[in-house]
Coordinates of N, CA and C in Angstrom, one line a residue:
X1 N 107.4 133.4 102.2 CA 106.6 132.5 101.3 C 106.7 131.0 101.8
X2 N 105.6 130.2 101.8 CA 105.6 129.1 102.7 C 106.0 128.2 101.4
X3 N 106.9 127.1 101.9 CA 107.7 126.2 101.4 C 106.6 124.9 100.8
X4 N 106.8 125.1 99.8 CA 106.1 123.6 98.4 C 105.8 122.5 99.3
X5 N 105.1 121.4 99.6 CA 105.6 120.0 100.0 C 106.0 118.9 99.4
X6 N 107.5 118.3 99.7 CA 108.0 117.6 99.7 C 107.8 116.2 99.6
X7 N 106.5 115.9 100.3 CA 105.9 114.6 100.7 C 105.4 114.2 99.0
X8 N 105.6 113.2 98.7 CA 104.7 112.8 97.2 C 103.6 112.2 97.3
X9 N 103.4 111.5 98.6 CA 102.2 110.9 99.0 C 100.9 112.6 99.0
X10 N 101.6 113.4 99.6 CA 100.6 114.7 99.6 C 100.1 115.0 98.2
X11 N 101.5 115.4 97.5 CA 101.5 115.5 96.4 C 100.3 114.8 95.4
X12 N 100.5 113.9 95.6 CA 99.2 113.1 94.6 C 98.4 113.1 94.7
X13 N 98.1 113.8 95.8 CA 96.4 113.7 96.2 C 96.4 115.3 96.0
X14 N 97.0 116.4 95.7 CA 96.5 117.1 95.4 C 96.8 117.7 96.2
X15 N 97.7 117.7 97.5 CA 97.7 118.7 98.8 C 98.6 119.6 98.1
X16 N 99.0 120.7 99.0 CA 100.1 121.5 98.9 C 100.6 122.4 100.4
X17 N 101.7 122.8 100.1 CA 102.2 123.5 101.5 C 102.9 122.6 102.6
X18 N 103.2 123.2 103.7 CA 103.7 122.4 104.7 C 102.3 121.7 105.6
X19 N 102.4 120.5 105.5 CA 101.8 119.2 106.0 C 101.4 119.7 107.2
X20 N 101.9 120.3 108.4 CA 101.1 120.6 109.4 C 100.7 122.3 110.1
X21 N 100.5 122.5 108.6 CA 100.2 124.1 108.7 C 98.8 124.4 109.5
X22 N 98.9 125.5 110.5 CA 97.9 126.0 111.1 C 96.2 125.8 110.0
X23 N 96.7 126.6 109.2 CA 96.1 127.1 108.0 C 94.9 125.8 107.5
X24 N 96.1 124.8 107.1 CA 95.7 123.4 106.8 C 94.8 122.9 107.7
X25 N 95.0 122.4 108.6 CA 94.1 121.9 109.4 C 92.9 122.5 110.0
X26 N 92.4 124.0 109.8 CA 91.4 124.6 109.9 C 90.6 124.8 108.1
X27 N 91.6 124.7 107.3 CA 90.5 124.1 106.5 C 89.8 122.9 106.0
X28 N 90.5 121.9 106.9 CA 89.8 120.6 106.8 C 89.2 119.9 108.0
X29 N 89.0 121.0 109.0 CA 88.2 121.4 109.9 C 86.8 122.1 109.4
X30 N 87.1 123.0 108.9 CA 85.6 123.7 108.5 C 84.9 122.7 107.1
X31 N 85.8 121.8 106.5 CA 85.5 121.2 105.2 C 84.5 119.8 105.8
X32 N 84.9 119.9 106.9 CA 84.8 118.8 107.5 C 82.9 118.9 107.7
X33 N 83.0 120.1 108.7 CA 81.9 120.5 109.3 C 80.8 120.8 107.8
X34 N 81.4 121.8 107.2 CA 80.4 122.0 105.7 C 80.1 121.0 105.2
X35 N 80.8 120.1 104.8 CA 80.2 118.4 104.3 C 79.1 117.7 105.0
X36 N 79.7 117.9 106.3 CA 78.6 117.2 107.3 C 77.1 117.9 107.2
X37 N 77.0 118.9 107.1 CA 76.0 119.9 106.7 C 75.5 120.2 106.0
X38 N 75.7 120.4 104.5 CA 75.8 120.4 103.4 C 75.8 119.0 102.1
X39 N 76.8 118.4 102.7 CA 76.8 117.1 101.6 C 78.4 117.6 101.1
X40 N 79.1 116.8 100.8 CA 80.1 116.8 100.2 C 80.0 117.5 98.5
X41 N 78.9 117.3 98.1 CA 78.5 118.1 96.3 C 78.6 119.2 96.6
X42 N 76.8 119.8 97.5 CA 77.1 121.1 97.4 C 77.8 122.3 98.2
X43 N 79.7 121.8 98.5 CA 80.0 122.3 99.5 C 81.2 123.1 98.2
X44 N 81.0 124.2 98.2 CA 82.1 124.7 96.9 C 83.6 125.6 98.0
X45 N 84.8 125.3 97.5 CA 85.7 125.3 98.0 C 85.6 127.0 98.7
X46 N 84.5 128.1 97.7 CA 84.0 129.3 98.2 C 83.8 129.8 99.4
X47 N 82.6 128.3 99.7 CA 82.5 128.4 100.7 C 82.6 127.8 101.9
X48 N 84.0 127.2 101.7 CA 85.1 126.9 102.7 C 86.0 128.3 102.8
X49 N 86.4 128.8 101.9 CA 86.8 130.0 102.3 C 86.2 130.9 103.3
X50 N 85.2 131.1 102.7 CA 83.8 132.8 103.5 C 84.2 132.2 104.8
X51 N 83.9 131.0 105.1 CA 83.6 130.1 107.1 C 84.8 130.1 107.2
X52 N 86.4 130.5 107.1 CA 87.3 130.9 107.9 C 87.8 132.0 107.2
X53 N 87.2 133.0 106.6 CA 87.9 134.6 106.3 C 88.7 134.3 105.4
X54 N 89.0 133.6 104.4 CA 90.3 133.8 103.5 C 89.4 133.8 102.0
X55 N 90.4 134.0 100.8 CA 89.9 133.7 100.1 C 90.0 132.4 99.0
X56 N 89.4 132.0 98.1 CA 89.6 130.8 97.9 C 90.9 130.8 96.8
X57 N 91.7 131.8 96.8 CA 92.8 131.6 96.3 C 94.4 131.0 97.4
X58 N 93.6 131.6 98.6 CA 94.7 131.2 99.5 C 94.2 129.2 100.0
X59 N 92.9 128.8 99.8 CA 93.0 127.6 99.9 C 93.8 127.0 99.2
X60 N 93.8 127.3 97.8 CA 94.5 126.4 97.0 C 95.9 126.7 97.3
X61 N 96.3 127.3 97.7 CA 97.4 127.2 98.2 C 98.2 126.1 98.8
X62 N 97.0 125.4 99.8 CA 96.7 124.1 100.5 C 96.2 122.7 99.4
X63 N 95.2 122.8 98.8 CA 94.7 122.0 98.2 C 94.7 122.7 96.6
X64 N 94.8 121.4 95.8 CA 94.5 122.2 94.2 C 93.0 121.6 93.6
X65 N 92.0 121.4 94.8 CA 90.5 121.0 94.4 C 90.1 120.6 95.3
X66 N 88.8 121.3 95.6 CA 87.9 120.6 97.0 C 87.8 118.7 96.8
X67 N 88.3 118.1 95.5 CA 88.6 116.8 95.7 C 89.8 116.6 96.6
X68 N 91.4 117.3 96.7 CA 92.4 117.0 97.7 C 91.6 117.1 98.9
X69 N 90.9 118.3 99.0 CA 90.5 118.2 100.7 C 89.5 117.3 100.9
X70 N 88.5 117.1 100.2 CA 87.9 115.5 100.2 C 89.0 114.1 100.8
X71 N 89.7 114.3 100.0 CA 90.7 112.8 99.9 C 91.0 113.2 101.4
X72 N 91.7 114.3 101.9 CA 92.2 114.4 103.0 C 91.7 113.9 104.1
X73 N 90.1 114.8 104.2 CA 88.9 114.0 105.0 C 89.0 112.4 104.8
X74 N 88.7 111.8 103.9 CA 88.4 110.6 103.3 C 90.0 109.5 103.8
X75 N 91.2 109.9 103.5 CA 92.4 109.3 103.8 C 92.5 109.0 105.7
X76 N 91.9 110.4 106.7 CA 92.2 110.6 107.9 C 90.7 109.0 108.3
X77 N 89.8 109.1 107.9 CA 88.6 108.3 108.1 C 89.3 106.7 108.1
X78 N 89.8 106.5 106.6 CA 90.4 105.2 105.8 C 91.3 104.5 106.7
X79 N 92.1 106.0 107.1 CA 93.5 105.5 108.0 C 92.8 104.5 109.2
X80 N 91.9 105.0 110.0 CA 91.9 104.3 110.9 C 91.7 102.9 111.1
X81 N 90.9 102.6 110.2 CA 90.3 101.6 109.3 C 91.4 100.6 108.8
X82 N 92.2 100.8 108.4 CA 93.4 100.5 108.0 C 94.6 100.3 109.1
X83 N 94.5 100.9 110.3 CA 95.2 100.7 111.5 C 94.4 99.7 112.1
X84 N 93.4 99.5 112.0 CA 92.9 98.0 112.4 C 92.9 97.1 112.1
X85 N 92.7 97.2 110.9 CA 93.3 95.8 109.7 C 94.4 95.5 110.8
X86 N 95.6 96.2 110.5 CA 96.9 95.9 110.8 C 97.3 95.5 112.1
X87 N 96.4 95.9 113.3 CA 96.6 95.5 114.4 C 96.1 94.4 114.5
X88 N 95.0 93.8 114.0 CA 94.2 92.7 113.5 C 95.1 91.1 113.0
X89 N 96.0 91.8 111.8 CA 97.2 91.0 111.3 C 98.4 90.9 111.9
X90 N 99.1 91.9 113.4 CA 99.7 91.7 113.8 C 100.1 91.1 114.7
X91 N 98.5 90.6 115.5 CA 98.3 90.1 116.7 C 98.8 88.8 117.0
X92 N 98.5 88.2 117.9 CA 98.9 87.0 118.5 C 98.4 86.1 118.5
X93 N 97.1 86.2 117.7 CA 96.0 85.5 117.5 C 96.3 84.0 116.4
X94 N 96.0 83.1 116.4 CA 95.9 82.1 115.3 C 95.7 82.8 113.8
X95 N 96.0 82.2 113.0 CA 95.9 83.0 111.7 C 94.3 82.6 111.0
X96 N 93.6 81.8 112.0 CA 92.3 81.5 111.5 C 91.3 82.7 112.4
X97 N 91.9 82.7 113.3 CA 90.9 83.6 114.1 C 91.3 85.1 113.9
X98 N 92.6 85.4 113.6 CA 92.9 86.8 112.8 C 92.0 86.9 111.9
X99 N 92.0 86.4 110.6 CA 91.2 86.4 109.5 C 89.5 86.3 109.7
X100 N 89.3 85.6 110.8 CA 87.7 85.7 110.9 C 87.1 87.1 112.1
X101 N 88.6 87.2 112.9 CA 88.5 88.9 113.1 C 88.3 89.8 112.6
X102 N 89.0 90.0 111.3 CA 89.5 91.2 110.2 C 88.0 90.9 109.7
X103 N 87.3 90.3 109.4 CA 85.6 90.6 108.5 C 84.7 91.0 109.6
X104 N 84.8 91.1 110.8 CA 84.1 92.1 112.0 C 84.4 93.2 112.1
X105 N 86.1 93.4 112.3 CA 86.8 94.5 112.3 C 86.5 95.3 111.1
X106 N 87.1 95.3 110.1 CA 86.1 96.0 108.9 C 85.0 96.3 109.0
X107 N 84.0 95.5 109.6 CA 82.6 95.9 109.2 C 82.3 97.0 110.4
X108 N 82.6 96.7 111.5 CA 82.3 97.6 112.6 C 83.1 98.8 112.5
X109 N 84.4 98.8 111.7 CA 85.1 100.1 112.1 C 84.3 100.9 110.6
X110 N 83.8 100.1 109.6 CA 83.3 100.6 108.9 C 82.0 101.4 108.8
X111 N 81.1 100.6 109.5 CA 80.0 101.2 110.3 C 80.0 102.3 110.9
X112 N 81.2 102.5 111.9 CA 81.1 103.6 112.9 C 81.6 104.9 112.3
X113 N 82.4 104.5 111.3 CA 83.6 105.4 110.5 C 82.8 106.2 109.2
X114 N 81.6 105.4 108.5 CA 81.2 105.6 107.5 C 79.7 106.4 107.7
X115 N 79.2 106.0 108.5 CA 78.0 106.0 109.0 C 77.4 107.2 110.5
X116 N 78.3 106.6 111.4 CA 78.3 107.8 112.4 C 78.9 109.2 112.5
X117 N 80.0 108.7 111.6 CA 80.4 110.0 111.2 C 79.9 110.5 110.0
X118 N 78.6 111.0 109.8 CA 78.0 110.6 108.5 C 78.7 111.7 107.4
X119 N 79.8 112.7 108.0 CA 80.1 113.7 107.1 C 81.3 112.9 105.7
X120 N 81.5 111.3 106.3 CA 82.6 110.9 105.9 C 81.7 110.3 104.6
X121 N 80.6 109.4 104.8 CA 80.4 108.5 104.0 C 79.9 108.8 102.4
X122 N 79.5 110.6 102.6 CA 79.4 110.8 100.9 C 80.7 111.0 100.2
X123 N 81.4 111.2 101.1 CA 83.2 111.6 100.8 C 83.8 110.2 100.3
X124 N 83.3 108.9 101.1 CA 84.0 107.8 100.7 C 83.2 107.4 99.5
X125 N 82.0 107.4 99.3 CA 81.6 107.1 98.5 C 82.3 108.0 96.9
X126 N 82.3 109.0 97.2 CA 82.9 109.4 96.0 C 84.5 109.0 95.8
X127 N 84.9 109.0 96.9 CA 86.3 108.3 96.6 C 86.5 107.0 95.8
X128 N 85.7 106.2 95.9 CA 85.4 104.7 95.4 C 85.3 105.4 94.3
X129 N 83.9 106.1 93.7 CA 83.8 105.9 92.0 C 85.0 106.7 91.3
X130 N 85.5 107.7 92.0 CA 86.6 108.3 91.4 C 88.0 108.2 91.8
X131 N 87.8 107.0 92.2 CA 89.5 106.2 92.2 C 90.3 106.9 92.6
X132 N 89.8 107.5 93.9 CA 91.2 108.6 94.9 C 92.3 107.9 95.3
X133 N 93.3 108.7 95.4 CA 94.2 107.9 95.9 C 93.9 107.0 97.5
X134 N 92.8 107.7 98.0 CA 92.4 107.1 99.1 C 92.0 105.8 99.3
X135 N 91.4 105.7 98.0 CA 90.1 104.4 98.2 C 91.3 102.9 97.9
X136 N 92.3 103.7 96.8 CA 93.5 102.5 96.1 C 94.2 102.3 97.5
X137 N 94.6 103.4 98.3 CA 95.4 102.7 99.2 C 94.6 102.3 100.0
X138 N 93.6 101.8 100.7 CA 92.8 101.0 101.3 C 92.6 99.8 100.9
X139 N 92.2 99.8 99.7 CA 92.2 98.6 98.7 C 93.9 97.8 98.9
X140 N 94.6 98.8 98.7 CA 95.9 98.1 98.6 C 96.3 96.9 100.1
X141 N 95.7 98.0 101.4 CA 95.8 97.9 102.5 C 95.0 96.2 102.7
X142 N 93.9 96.0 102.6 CA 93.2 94.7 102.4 C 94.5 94.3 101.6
X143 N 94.5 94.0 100.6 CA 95.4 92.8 99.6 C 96.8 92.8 101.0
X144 N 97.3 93.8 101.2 CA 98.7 93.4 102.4 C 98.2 92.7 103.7
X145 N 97.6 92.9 103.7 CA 96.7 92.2 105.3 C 96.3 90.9 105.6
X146 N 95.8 90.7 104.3 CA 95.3 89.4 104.1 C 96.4 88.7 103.6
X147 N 97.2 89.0 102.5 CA 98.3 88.1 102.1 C 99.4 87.9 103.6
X148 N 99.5 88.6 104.7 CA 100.3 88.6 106.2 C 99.7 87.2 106.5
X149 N 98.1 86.9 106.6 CA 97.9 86.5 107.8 C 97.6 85.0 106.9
X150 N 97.4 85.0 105.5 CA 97.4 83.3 104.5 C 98.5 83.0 105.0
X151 N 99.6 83.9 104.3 CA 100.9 83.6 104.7 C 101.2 82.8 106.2
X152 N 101.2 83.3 107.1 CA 101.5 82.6 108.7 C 100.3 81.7 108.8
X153 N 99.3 81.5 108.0 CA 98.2 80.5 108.6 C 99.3 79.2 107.4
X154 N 99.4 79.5 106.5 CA 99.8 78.9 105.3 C 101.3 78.0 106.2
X155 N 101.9 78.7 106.7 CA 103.5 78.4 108.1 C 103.4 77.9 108.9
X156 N 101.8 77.9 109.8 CA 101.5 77.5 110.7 C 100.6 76.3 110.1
X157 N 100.6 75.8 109.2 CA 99.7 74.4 108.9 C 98.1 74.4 109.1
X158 N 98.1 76.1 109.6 CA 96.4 76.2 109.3 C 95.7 75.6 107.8
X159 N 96.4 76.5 107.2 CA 95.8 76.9 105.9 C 96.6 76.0 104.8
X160 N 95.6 75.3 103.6 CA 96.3 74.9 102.5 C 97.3 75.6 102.1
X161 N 98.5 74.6 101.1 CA 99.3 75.6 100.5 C 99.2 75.4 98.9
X162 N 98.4 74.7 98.5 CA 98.5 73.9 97.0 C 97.9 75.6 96.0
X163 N 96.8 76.2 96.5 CA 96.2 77.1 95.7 C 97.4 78.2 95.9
X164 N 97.4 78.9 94.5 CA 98.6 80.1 94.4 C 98.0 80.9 95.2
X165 N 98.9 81.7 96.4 CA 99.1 82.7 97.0 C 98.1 84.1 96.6
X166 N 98.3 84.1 95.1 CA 97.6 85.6 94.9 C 95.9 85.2 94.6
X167 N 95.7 84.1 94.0 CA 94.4 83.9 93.8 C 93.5 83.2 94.9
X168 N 94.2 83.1 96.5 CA 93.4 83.2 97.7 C 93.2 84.0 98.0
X169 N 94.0 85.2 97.7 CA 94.0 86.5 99.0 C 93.0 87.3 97.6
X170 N 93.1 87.6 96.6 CA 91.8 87.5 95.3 C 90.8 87.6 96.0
X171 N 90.4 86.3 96.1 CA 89.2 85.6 96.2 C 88.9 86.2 97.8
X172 N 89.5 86.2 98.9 CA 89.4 86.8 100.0 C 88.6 88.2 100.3
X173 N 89.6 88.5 99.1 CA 89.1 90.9 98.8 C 88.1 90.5 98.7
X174 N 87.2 89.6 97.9 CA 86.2 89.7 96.8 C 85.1 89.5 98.1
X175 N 85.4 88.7 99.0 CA 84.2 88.3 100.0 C 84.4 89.6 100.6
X176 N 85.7 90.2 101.0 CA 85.1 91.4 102.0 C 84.2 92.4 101.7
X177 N 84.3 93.1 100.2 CA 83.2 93.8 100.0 C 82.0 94.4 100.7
X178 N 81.3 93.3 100.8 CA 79.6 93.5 101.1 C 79.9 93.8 102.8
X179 N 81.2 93.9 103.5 CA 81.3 94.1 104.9 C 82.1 95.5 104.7
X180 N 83.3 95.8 104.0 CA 83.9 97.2 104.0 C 83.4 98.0 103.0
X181 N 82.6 98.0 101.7 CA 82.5 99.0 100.5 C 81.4 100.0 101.7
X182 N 81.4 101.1 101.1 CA 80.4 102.0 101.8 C 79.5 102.6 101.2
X183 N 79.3 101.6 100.1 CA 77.9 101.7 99.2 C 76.9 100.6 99.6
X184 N 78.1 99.8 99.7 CA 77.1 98.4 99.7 C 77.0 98.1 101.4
X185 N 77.1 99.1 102.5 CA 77.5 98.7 103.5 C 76.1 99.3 104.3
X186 N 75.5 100.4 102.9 CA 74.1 101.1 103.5 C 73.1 100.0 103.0
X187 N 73.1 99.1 102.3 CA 72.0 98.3 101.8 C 71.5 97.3 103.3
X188 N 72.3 96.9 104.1 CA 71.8 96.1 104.9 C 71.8 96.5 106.2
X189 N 70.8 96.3 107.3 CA 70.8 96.2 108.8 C 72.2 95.5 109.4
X190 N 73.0 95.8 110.2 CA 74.5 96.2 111.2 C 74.2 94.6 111.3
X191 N 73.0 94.0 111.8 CA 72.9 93.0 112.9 C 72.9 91.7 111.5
X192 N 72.4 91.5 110.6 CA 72.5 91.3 109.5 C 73.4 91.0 109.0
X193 N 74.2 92.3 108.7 CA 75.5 92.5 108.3 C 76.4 91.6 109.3
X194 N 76.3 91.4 110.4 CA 77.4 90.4 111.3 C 76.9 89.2 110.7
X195 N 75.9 88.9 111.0 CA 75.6 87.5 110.7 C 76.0 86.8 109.5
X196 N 76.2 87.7 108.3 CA 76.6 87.2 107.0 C 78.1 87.4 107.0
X197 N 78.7 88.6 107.9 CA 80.8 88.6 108.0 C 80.7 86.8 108.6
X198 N 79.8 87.0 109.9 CA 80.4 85.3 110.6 C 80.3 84.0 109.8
X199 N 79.2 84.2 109.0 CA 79.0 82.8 107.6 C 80.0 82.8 106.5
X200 N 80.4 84.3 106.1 CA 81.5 84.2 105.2 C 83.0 83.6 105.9
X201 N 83.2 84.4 106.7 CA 84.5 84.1 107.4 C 84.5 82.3 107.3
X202 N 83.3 82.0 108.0 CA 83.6 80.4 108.1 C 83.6 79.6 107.3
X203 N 82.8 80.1 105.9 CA 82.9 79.4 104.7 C 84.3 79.8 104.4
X204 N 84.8 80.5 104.2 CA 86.4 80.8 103.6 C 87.1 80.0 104.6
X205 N 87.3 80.2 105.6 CA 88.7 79.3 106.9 C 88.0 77.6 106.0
X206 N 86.9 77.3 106.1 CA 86.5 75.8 105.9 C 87.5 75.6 104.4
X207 N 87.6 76.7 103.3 CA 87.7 76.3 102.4 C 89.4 76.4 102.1
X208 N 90.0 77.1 103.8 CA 91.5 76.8 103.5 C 92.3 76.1 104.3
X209 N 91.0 75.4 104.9 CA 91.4 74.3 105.7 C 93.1 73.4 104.6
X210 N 93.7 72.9 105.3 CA 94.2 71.5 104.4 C 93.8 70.4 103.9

């Protein structure tokens, strides 16, 4: 009998079993493919079963709702997304040109992530309105990213320090939006879309000037 998982991060989303089970990853391999094909609605957990031979009582075994394997798709997409932020905030860059990096970097990893991979972006989109654990930890990911890099611009005498801490990095989330949501990211042309990350970015650095 294969062993519960342990992980709580899994846990909340719904997964089950051991984290790098054969089994697992060929269902979110074929989940993958069926969404891309299908649409993320009308893909029923059924018929993730029939396309690798099992039945859909042994998926759940793995997931306890074609939403975990959603999130899973949707978390693997987010991650990467979120490893760019961070490499973004880690860098060696000035904390002005970090910060007017990270509204490019979101938009293009969002672009490529959301869009090219088109099996992802009905997945993210439903993650947003139903508050997966995906979409919060992404969300979360922006507020730590940005508060990194106020912070060292804030140390480094870039950035004012008079405005509280949490109601810059606030006001920061709020501009990213219209460059990372993946609703509002299909309303405009890519080329567009830069032109307005480059106008925001420089209105925001102007306004934390000292």
């Amino acid at each position: 009998m294969e062993k519960e998982t342990s992980d709580p991060t899994l846990a909340a989303s719904g997964q089950r079993g051991p984290a790098s089970h054969e089994r697992r990853i060929q269902i979110i391999e074929s989940a993958s493919e069926h969404f891309r094909k299908n649409g993320y609605k009308k893909t029923s957990v059924a018929d993730l079963a029939k396309a690798i031979g099992v039945s859909s009582a042994y998926v759940y075994r793995f997931f306890e709702s074609k939403q975990a394997i959603g999130e899973a798709i949707c978390g693997m997409a987010t991650g990467k997304i979120i490893t760019a932020m961070h490499e973004v905030a880690n860098s060696d860059m000035s904390a002005s040109n970090r910060l007017r990096k990270l509204y490019t970097t979101m938009l293009d990893k969002g672009l490529e992530i959301f869009f090219n991979e088109r099996k992802v972006h009905e997945i993210a989109i439903a993650s947003v309105e139903g508050q997966w654990s995906t979409a919060i930890k992404y969300h979360e990911a922006k507020y730590e990213v940005i508060t990194k890099i106020v912070q060292d611009g804030r140390a480094s005498g870039e950035f004012e320090r008079k405005t509280p801490l949490d109601e810059v990095v606030i006001a920061i989330v709020e501009t990213l939006y219209p460059f990372s949501h993946p609703i509002l990211l299909q309303q405009s042309e890519p080329d567009i879309l830069h032109q307005r990350a480059v106008a925001v970015s420089n209105l925001v650095l102007r306004s934390l000037a000292p």
